[in-house]
Amino acid sequence: MRHGITLSAFLQQEQRLHDLSADLAGVIDDMARAIKQIAHHVSLGALGGVLGNTDAINIQGEVQKKLDVEANDIILRCHETSGRVAAMASEEMDSIYLLPIGERRGDYLLVFDPLDGSTNIDINLSIGTIFSVLPCPRGVTEPRESDFLQPGRNQCCAGYALYGQATILVLTLGRGVVSFTLDRAVGEFILVQDSLHIDTEGHEYAINTSNWRFWEPPIQRYIEECHAGTTGPRGKNFNMRWMGAMVADCHRVLSRGGIFLYPRDLRDPTKPGKLRQLYEANPMALLAEQAGGVASTGRQAILDLLPKTLHQRIPVILGASEEVRLIENYYRDHPIHPE
Ligand code: AHG
Ligand code: MN
Ligand code: MN
């Protein structure tokens, strides 16, 4: 148990005990610095001048909020001169971000969702930041988009910040999942949990049920059976929660179990899901697996899939292993949807 140590002390221990590279420790430290700055903006609310929309629309076709742009800029600034990352990519940028000319390129690629749960910004509800660190392929000094298109298994590190009552940082380096809380008085992240664990059985699900009519039959079957509770085939009652921010909904799963779903949606055949593989699904999938859970599209492990593009979308079903496996069984009984 290492409760109470700072993030910096934790990273030093990881370097000593597990050969964490100094540069990767530095990337995490830089990310923590960015998160503290974003947390400050978030905490000011309407007083900070960052609520509301910009005039811009991002590559996803969504109107950018001021805080989406601000958070994106903060993260870029905290990493671009460190010499630790070679390039970055984010939900809010059409293409990859190459470092300014003259800056040293490091060994890592950073991908992030600067502000997750954007529709919650203006109503003072939970929002977060999601990030993932990939190795920059050997010998590559000028990364291209194709260098980012790696399966989630390649991630060296994944994590998120949740700007809730407290700002927390949840992290995996591939050796379990740890959680830190920001002590604002001293500006340090303090370790509060050193092995988050998702129980194999779950009693709580998170899904946007307004999409019911667009779901595939395996998802309709699973949710119908949850609704039936003790009177249905599951023989137990379920609870439902939906925050509308993946970070918040997945954090609940990592904290007290259950399952999170944003499944394939038949509204638009060109979009095999809503969430983006590189900076939403992959980091959460690694965290879920590292906490003993399962992360699946319904048919395959999310972490095994090669993204085709930077902003690739993917179905996400993650959390309690028995629940996710049950849904995978329902998918096995169902014909494959043509790509
Ligand atoms: P973002 O704000 O980064 O665009 O992500 C929003 C995502 C995710 O956080 C959440 O789970 C989902 O959108 C909510 O979607 P609905 O509005 O369809 O419920
Ligand atoms: Mn998001
Ligand atoms: Mn976002």
CSV table of C-alpha atoms and ligand atoms in Angstrom, one decimal:
chain,number,residue,atom,x,y,z
A,1,MET,CA,0.0,0.0,0.0
A,2,ARG,CA,1.4,3.3,-1.1
A,3,HIS,CA,-1.5,5.5,-0.1
A,4,GLY,CA,-0.7,9.2,0.5
A,5,ILE,CA,2.3,9.5,-1.8
A,6,THR,CA,2.3,12.1,-4.5
A,7,LEU,CA,2.1,11.3,-8.2
A,8,SER,CA,5.8,12.3,-8.6
A,9,ALA,CA,6.8,9.9,-5.9
A,10,PHE,CA,4.7,7.2,-7.4
A,11,LEU,CA,6.4,7.7,-10.8
A,12,GLN,CA,9.8,7.7,-9.2
A,13,GLN,CA,9.0,4.3,-7.6
A,14,GLU,CA,7.7,3.0,-10.9
A,15,GLN,CA,11.0,4.0,-12.5
A,16,ARG,CA,13.0,2.2,-9.8
A,17,LEU,CA,10.9,-0.9,-9.4
A,18,HIS,CA,9.4,-1.5,-12.9
A,19,ASP,CA,11.8,0.2,-15.3
A,20,LEU,CA,9.3,2.9,-16.2
A,21,SER,CA,11.2,5.1,-18.6
A,22,ALA,CA,12.0,8.6,-17.4
A,23,ASP,CA,10.5,10.1,-20.5
A,24,LEU,CA,7.2,8.2,-20.0
A,25,ALA,CA,7.1,9.3,-16.4
A,26,GLY,CA,7.7,12.9,-17.7
A,27,VAL,CA,4.8,12.5,-20.2
A,28,ILE,CA,2.5,11.6,-17.3
A,29,ASP,CA,3.8,14.4,-15.2
A,30,ASP,CA,3.2,16.9,-18.1
A,31,MET,CA,-0.4,15.5,-18.5
A,32,ALA,CA,-1.0,16.0,-14.7
A,33,ARG,CA,0.2,19.6,-15.1
A,34,ALA,CA,-2.3,20.1,-18.0
A,35,ILE,CA,-5.1,18.5,-16.0
A,36,LYS,CA,-4.4,20.9,-13.0
A,37,GLN,CA,-4.7,23.8,-15.4
A,38,ILE,CA,-7.9,22.5,-17.0
A,39,ALA,CA,-9.3,21.8,-13.5
A,40,HIS,CA,-8.7,25.4,-12.6
A,41,HIS,CA,-10.6,26.7,-15.6
A,42,VAL,CA,-13.4,24.2,-14.9
A,43,SER,CA,-13.7,25.3,-11.3
A,44,LEU,CA,-14.2,28.9,-12.2
A,45,GLY,CA,-17.4,28.0,-14.2
A,46,ALA,CA,-19.3,31.0,-15.5
A,47,LEU,CA,-16.6,33.3,-13.9
A,48,GLY,CA,-13.8,31.9,-16.1
A,49,GLY,CA,-15.3,32.9,-19.5
A,50,VAL,CA,-15.0,29.4,-20.9
A,51,LEU,CA,-18.6,28.4,-21.0
A,52,GLY,CA,-20.6,28.3,-24.2
A,53,ASN,CA,-19.8,27.5,-27.8
A,54,THR,CA,-17.2,28.7,-30.3
A,55,ASP,CA,-18.2,29.3,-34.0
A,56,ALA,CA,-16.2,26.2,-35.0
A,57,ILE,CA,-17.2,22.7,-35.9
A,58,ASN,CA,-14.7,19.9,-35.3
A,59,ILE,CA,-13.9,16.9,-37.6
A,60,GLN,CA,-16.7,14.9,-35.8
A,61,GLY,CA,-19.3,17.5,-37.0
A,62,GLU,CA,-19.8,18.7,-33.5
A,63,VAL,CA,-19.9,22.4,-32.4
A,64,GLN,CA,-16.8,23.0,-30.4
A,65,LYS,CA,-17.3,24.4,-26.9
A,66,LYS,CA,-14.9,27.0,-25.7
A,67,LEU,CA,-13.6,24.6,-23.1
A,68,ASP,CA,-13.0,21.9,-25.7
A,69,VAL,CA,-10.6,24.3,-27.5
A,70,GLU,CA,-9.1,25.7,-24.3
A,71,ALA,CA,-8.4,22.2,-22.9
A,72,ASN,CA,-6.9,21.1,-26.2
A,73,ASP,CA,-4.5,24.1,-26.3
A,74,ILE,CA,-3.5,23.5,-22.6
A,75,ILE,CA,-2.6,19.9,-23.3
A,76,LEU,CA,-0.6,20.8,-26.5
A,77,ARG,CA,1.3,23.5,-24.7
A,78,CYS,CA,2.2,21.2,-21.8
A,79,HIS,CA,3.8,18.6,-24.1
A,80,GLU,CA,5.1,20.3,-27.2
A,81,THR,CA,8.4,21.5,-25.8
A,82,SER,CA,9.1,18.6,-23.4
A,83,GLY,CA,11.1,16.6,-26.0
A,84,ARG,CA,9.2,13.5,-24.8
A,85,VAL,CA,6.4,13.2,-27.4
A,86,ALA,CA,7.0,13.0,-31.1
A,87,ALA,CA,3.4,14.1,-32.1
A,88,MET,CA,-0.1,14.3,-30.7
A,89,ALA,CA,-3.6,13.7,-31.9
A,90,SER,CA,-6.9,14.7,-30.4
A,91,GLU,CA,-10.7,14.7,-30.9
A,92,GLU,CA,-10.6,18.4,-31.5
A,93,MET,CA,-7.9,18.4,-34.3
A,94,ASP,CA,-8.6,17.1,-37.8
A,95,SER,CA,-5.1,15.7,-38.3
A,96,ILE,CA,-2.1,14.9,-36.2
A,97,TYR,CA,-0.2,17.7,-34.4
A,98,LEU,CA,3.5,17.9,-35.3
A,99,LEU,CA,5.7,19.7,-32.8
A,100,PRO,CA,7.0,23.2,-33.7
A,101,ILE,CA,10.1,23.2,-35.8
A,102,GLY,CA,13.2,22.8,-33.8
A,103,GLU,CA,11.6,21.0,-30.8
A,104,ARG,CA,13.1,17.6,-30.0
A,105,ARG,CA,10.9,14.7,-30.9
A,106,GLY,CA,10.6,12.0,-28.2
A,107,ASP,CA,9.7,8.3,-28.2
A,108,TYR,CA,5.9,8.6,-27.6
A,109,LEU,CA,2.7,9.5,-29.4
A,110,LEU,CA,0.0,11.1,-27.2
A,111,VAL,CA,-3.7,10.9,-28.1
A,112,PHE,CA,-6.4,12.6,-26.1
A,113,ASP,CA,-10.0,13.6,-25.7
A,114,PRO,CA,-9.3,17.0,-24.1
A,115,LEU,CA,-12.8,17.5,-22.7
A,116,ASP,CA,-15.1,14.5,-22.5
A,117,GLY,CA,-18.8,15.1,-21.8
A,118,SER,CA,-18.9,18.5,-23.5
A,119,THR,CA,-22.7,18.7,-23.3
A,120,ASN,CA,-22.2,18.8,-19.5
A,121,ILE,CA,-19.9,21.8,-19.5
A,122,ASP,CA,-22.5,24.5,-19.4
A,123,ILE,CA,-24.7,22.8,-16.8
A,124,ASN,CA,-21.9,22.2,-14.2
A,125,LEU,CA,-22.1,18.4,-14.4
A,126,SER,CA,-19.3,15.9,-14.7
A,127,ILE,CA,-16.7,16.2,-17.4
A,128,GLY,CA,-13.2,14.8,-17.9
A,129,THR,CA,-10.1,14.3,-20.0
A,130,ILE,CA,-9.0,11.0,-21.5
A,131,PHE,CA,-5.5,10.2,-22.7
A,132,SER,CA,-3.4,7.4,-24.1
A,133,VAL,CA,0.3,7.1,-24.8
A,134,LEU,CA,1.5,4.9,-27.7
A,135,PRO,CA,5.1,4.2,-28.6
A,136,CYS,CA,6.4,6.1,-31.6
A,137,PRO,CA,7.5,3.4,-34.1
A,138,ARG,CA,11.3,3.0,-34.1
A,139,GLY,CA,13.2,5.2,-36.5
A,140,VAL,CA,10.2,7.5,-37.1
A,141,THR,CA,11.2,11.2,-36.6
A,142,GLU,CA,8.4,12.8,-38.5
A,143,PRO,CA,5.3,10.8,-37.5
A,144,ARG,CA,2.4,10.4,-39.9
A,145,GLU,CA,-1.2,9.5,-39.2
A,146,SER,CA,-0.5,5.9,-40.0
A,147,ASP,CA,2.0,5.7,-37.1
A,148,PHE,CA,-0.9,6.4,-34.7
A,149,LEU,CA,-3.0,3.5,-36.1
A,150,GLN,CA,-1.9,0.9,-33.5
A,151,PRO,CA,-4.1,-1.5,-31.6
A,152,GLY,CA,-4.9,-0.5,-28.0
A,153,ARG,CA,-2.7,-3.3,-26.7
A,154,ASN,CA,0.3,-1.2,-27.7
A,155,GLN,CA,-0.6,1.5,-25.2
A,156,CYS,CA,2.2,2.2,-22.7
A,157,CYS,CA,-0.1,4.2,-20.5
A,158,ALA,CA,-3.8,5.3,-20.3
A,159,GLY,CA,-5.7,7.4,-18.0
A,160,TYR,CA,-8.4,10.0,-17.4
A,161,ALA,CA,-9.1,12.9,-15.2
A,162,LEU,CA,-12.6,13.5,-13.8
A,163,TYR,CA,-13.5,17.0,-12.8
A,164,GLY,CA,-16.0,16.2,-10.1
A,165,GLN,CA,-16.4,17.4,-6.5
A,166,ALA,CA,-12.7,16.6,-6.5
A,167,THR,CA,-10.4,16.4,-9.5
A,168,ILE,CA,-9.1,12.9,-9.7
A,169,LEU,CA,-6.6,11.2,-12.0
A,170,VAL,CA,-7.0,7.4,-12.8
A,171,LEU,CA,-4.0,5.8,-14.4
A,172,THR,CA,-2.7,2.5,-15.7
A,173,LEU,CA,0.9,1.7,-16.8
A,174,GLY,CA,-0.2,-1.9,-17.5
A,175,ARG,CA,0.2,-3.0,-13.9
A,176,GLY,CA,-3.2,-2.5,-12.5
A,177,VAL,CA,-5.1,0.8,-12.0
A,178,VAL,CA,-4.3,3.5,-9.5
A,179,SER,CA,-6.2,6.6,-8.5
A,180,PHE,CA,-5.1,10.0,-7.3
A,181,THR,CA,-7.0,13.0,-5.9
A,182,LEU,CA,-5.8,16.5,-6.5
A,183,ASP,CA,-5.0,18.4,-3.3
A,184,ARG,CA,-5.6,21.9,-4.5
A,185,ALA,CA,-3.9,23.5,-1.5
A,186,VAL,CA,-0.5,22.1,-2.5
A,187,GLY,CA,-1.2,21.4,-6.2
A,188,GLU,CA,-0.3,17.7,-5.9
A,189,PHE,CA,-2.0,14.6,-7.0
A,190,ILE,CA,-2.1,12.2,-4.0
A,191,LEU,CA,-2.5,8.4,-4.4
A,192,VAL,CA,-5.8,7.3,-2.8
A,193,GLN,CA,-6.3,3.8,-4.3
A,194,ASP,CA,-3.6,1.5,-5.6
A,195,SER,CA,-5.7,-1.3,-7.2
A,196,LEU,CA,-9.1,-0.5,-8.6
A,197,HIS,CA,-11.0,-3.7,-9.3
A,198,ILE,CA,-14.3,-4.4,-11.1
A,199,ASP,CA,-16.3,-7.3,-9.7
A,200,THR,CA,-17.1,-10.1,-12.2
A,201,GLU,CA,-20.8,-9.8,-11.5
A,202,GLY,CA,-22.6,-6.5,-12.0
A,203,HIS,CA,-26.0,-5.0,-11.0
A,204,GLU,CA,-25.8,-1.6,-12.7
A,205,TYR,CA,-25.8,-0.6,-16.3
A,206,ALA,CA,-25.2,2.6,-18.2
A,207,ILE,CA,-26.6,3.1,-21.7
A,208,ASN,CA,-28.5,5.9,-23.5
A,209,THR,CA,-31.9,4.1,-23.8
A,210,SER,CA,-33.2,6.8,-26.2
A,211,ASN,CA,-31.3,4.9,-28.8
A,212,TRP,CA,-33.2,1.7,-28.2
A,213,ARG,CA,-34.8,1.4,-31.6
A,214,PHE,CA,-31.4,1.7,-33.3
A,215,TRP,CA,-29.7,-1.0,-31.3
A,216,GLU,CA,-29.0,-4.5,-32.6
A,217,PRO,CA,-31.1,-7.3,-31.1
A,218,PRO,CA,-28.3,-8.6,-28.7
A,219,ILE,CA,-28.3,-5.3,-26.9
A,220,GLN,CA,-32.1,-5.0,-26.9
A,221,ARG,CA,-32.2,-8.5,-25.4
A,222,TYR,CA,-29.6,-7.7,-22.7
A,223,ILE,CA,-31.3,-4.5,-21.6
A,224,GLU,CA,-34.8,-6.0,-21.8
A,225,GLU,CA,-33.6,-8.7,-19.4
A,226,CYS,CA,-32.1,-6.1,-17.1
A,227,HIS,CA,-35.5,-4.3,-17.1
A,228,ALA,CA,-37.3,-7.5,-16.2
A,229,GLY,CA,-35.2,-7.8,-13.0
A,230,THR,CA,-36.3,-10.6,-10.6
A,231,THR,CA,-39.2,-11.5,-12.9
A,232,GLY,CA,-36.9,-12.1,-15.9
A,233,PRO,CA,-34.3,-14.7,-16.9
A,234,ARG,CA,-31.5,-12.9,-14.9
A,235,GLY,CA,-33.4,-13.3,-11.7
A,236,LYS,CA,-32.0,-10.1,-10.1
A,237,ASN,CA,-32.8,-6.4,-10.2
A,238,PHE,CA,-30.5,-3.9,-12.0
A,239,ASN,CA,-30.0,-0.2,-11.4
A,240,MET,CA,-29.4,2.2,-14.3
A,241,ARG,CA,-27.3,5.4,-14.5
A,242,TRP,CA,-26.3,7.6,-17.4
A,243,MET,CA,-24.2,10.8,-16.9
A,244,GLY,CA,-23.6,11.4,-20.6
A,245,ALA,CA,-19.9,11.7,-20.1
A,246,MET,CA,-17.9,8.5,-20.7
A,247,VAL,CA,-15.4,9.4,-18.1
A,248,ALA,CA,-18.0,9.7,-15.4
A,249,ASP,CA,-19.9,6.6,-16.4
A,250,CYS,CA,-16.8,4.5,-16.8
A,251,HIS,CA,-15.4,5.9,-13.5
A,252,ARG,CA,-18.5,4.6,-11.8
A,253,VAL,CA,-17.9,1.2,-13.3
A,254,LEU,CA,-14.3,1.2,-12.2
A,255,SER,CA,-15.3,2.3,-8.7
A,256,ARG,CA,-18.4,0.2,-7.9
A,257,GLY,CA,-18.8,-2.2,-10.8
A,258,GLY,CA,-21.4,-2.8,-13.5
A,259,ILE,CA,-21.3,-2.2,-17.2
A,260,PHE,CA,-21.0,0.7,-19.6
A,261,LEU,CA,-22.4,0.5,-23.1
A,262,TYR,CA,-22.3,2.7,-26.2
A,263,PRO,CA,-23.0,-0.1,-28.7
A,264,ARG,CA,-23.1,-0.2,-32.5
A,265,ASP,CA,-25.9,2.0,-33.7
A,266,LEU,CA,-27.9,1.4,-36.9
A,267,ARG,CA,-28.8,5.1,-37.3
A,268,ASP,CA,-25.9,5.8,-39.6
A,269,PRO,CA,-24.3,2.7,-41.3
A,270,THR,CA,-21.1,4.7,-41.8
A,271,LYS,CA,-20.6,5.0,-38.0
A,272,PRO,CA,-20.1,1.7,-36.3
A,273,GLY,CA,-20.6,3.4,-32.9
A,274,LYS,CA,-20.4,6.9,-31.3
A,275,LEU,CA,-17.2,6.7,-29.3
A,276,ARG,CA,-13.8,7.1,-30.9
A,277,GLN,CA,-11.3,4.2,-30.7
A,278,LEU,CA,-8.0,5.9,-30.2
A,279,TYR,CA,-8.8,8.4,-27.5
A,280,GLU,CA,-12.0,7.1,-25.8
A,281,ALA,CA,-12.4,3.4,-26.3
A,282,ASN,CA,-8.8,2.2,-26.2
A,283,PRO,CA,-7.7,4.0,-23.0
A,284,MET,CA,-11.0,3.0,-21.2
A,285,ALA,CA,-10.6,-0.5,-22.4
A,286,LEU,CA,-7.1,-0.8,-21.1
A,287,LEU,CA,-8.2,0.6,-17.7
A,288,ALA,CA,-11.2,-1.8,-17.6
A,289,GLU,CA,-9.0,-4.8,-18.4
A,290,GLN,CA,-6.3,-3.8,-15.9
A,291,ALA,CA,-9.0,-3.6,-13.3
A,292,GLY,CA,-10.1,-7.2,-14.0
A,293,GLY,CA,-13.0,-6.3,-16.3
A,294,VAL,CA,-13.6,-6.9,-20.0
A,295,ALA,CA,-13.9,-4.4,-22.9
A,296,SER,CA,-15.5,-5.6,-26.1
A,297,THR,CA,-17.3,-4.4,-29.2
A,298,GLY,CA,-19.7,-7.3,-28.6
A,299,ARG,CA,-17.7,-9.5,-31.0
A,300,GLN,CA,-14.1,-8.7,-30.3
A,301,ALA,CA,-11.8,-7.4,-27.7
A,302,ILE,CA,-11.5,-3.6,-28.3
A,303,LEU,CA,-7.8,-3.7,-27.6
A,304,ASP,CA,-7.1,-6.2,-30.4
A,305,LEU,CA,-8.6,-4.1,-33.2
A,306,LEU,CA,-6.5,-2.0,-35.6
A,307,PRO,CA,-8.0,1.5,-36.1
A,308,LYS,CA,-8.3,2.4,-39.7
A,309,THR,CA,-8.3,6.2,-39.2
A,310,LEU,CA,-7.4,8.7,-36.5
A,311,HIS,CA,-11.1,9.4,-35.6
A,312,GLN,CA,-12.3,5.8,-36.1
A,313,ARG,CA,-15.5,5.1,-34.1
A,314,ILE,CA,-16.1,1.8,-32.4
A,315,PRO,CA,-18.8,0.1,-30.3
A,316,VAL,CA,-17.9,0.0,-26.6
A,317,ILE,CA,-19.2,-2.5,-24.0
A,318,LEU,CA,-17.0,-2.6,-20.9
A,319,GLY,CA,-17.0,-3.5,-17.3
A,320,ALA,CA,-18.0,-6.6,-15.2
A,321,SER,CA,-16.6,-9.6,-17.0
A,322,GLU,CA,-19.7,-11.9,-16.6
A,323,GLU,CA,-22.0,-9.2,-18.0
A,324,VAL,CA,-19.8,-8.4,-21.0
A,325,ARG,CA,-19.3,-12.1,-21.8
A,326,LEU,CA,-23.1,-12.6,-21.7
A,327,ILE,CA,-23.6,-9.9,-24.3
A,328,GLU,CA,-20.8,-11.5,-26.4
A,329,ASN,CA,-22.8,-14.7,-26.2
A,330,TYR,CA,-25.9,-13.0,-27.4
A,331,TYR,CA,-23.9,-11.5,-30.3
A,332,ARG,CA,-22.7,-15.0,-31.2
A,333,ASP,CA,-26.4,-16.0,-31.8
A,334,HIS,CA,-26.9,-13.0,-34.1
A,335,PRO,CA,-25.7,-12.7,-37.7
A,336,ILE,CA,-22.8,-10.4,-38.3
A,337,HIS,CA,-23.7,-6.9,-39.4
A,338,PRO,CA,-22.1,-6.1,-42.8
A,339,GLU,CA,-19.3,-3.6,-42.6
B,1,AHG,P1,-17.3,14.2,-26.2
B,1,AHG,O1,-18.0,15.2,-25.2
B,1,AHG,O2,-15.9,14.1,-26.0
B,1,AHG,O3,-17.7,14.5,-27.6
B,1,AHG,O4,-17.8,12.8,-25.8
B,1,AHG,C1,-19.2,12.6,-25.5
B,1,AHG,C2,-19.5,11.1,-25.6
B,1,AHG,C3,-19.2,10.4,-24.3
B,1,AHG,O5,-18.6,11.0,-23.3
B,1,AHG,C4,-20.6,10.0,-23.8
B,1,AHG,O6,-20.6,8.7,-23.3
B,1,AHG,C5,-21.4,10.1,-25.0
B,1,AHG,O7,-20.8,11.0,-25.9
B,1,AHG,C6,-22.8,10.5,-24.7
B,1,AHG,O8,-23.6,10.4,-25.8
B,1,AHG,P2,-25.1,10.7,-25.9
B,1,AHG,O9,-25.3,12.2,-25.8
B,1,AHG,O10,-25.6,10.1,-27.2
B,1,AHG,O11,-25.8,10.0,-24.7
B,2,MN,MN,-15.5,12.1,-25.3
B,3,MN,MN,-14.4,15.6,-26.2
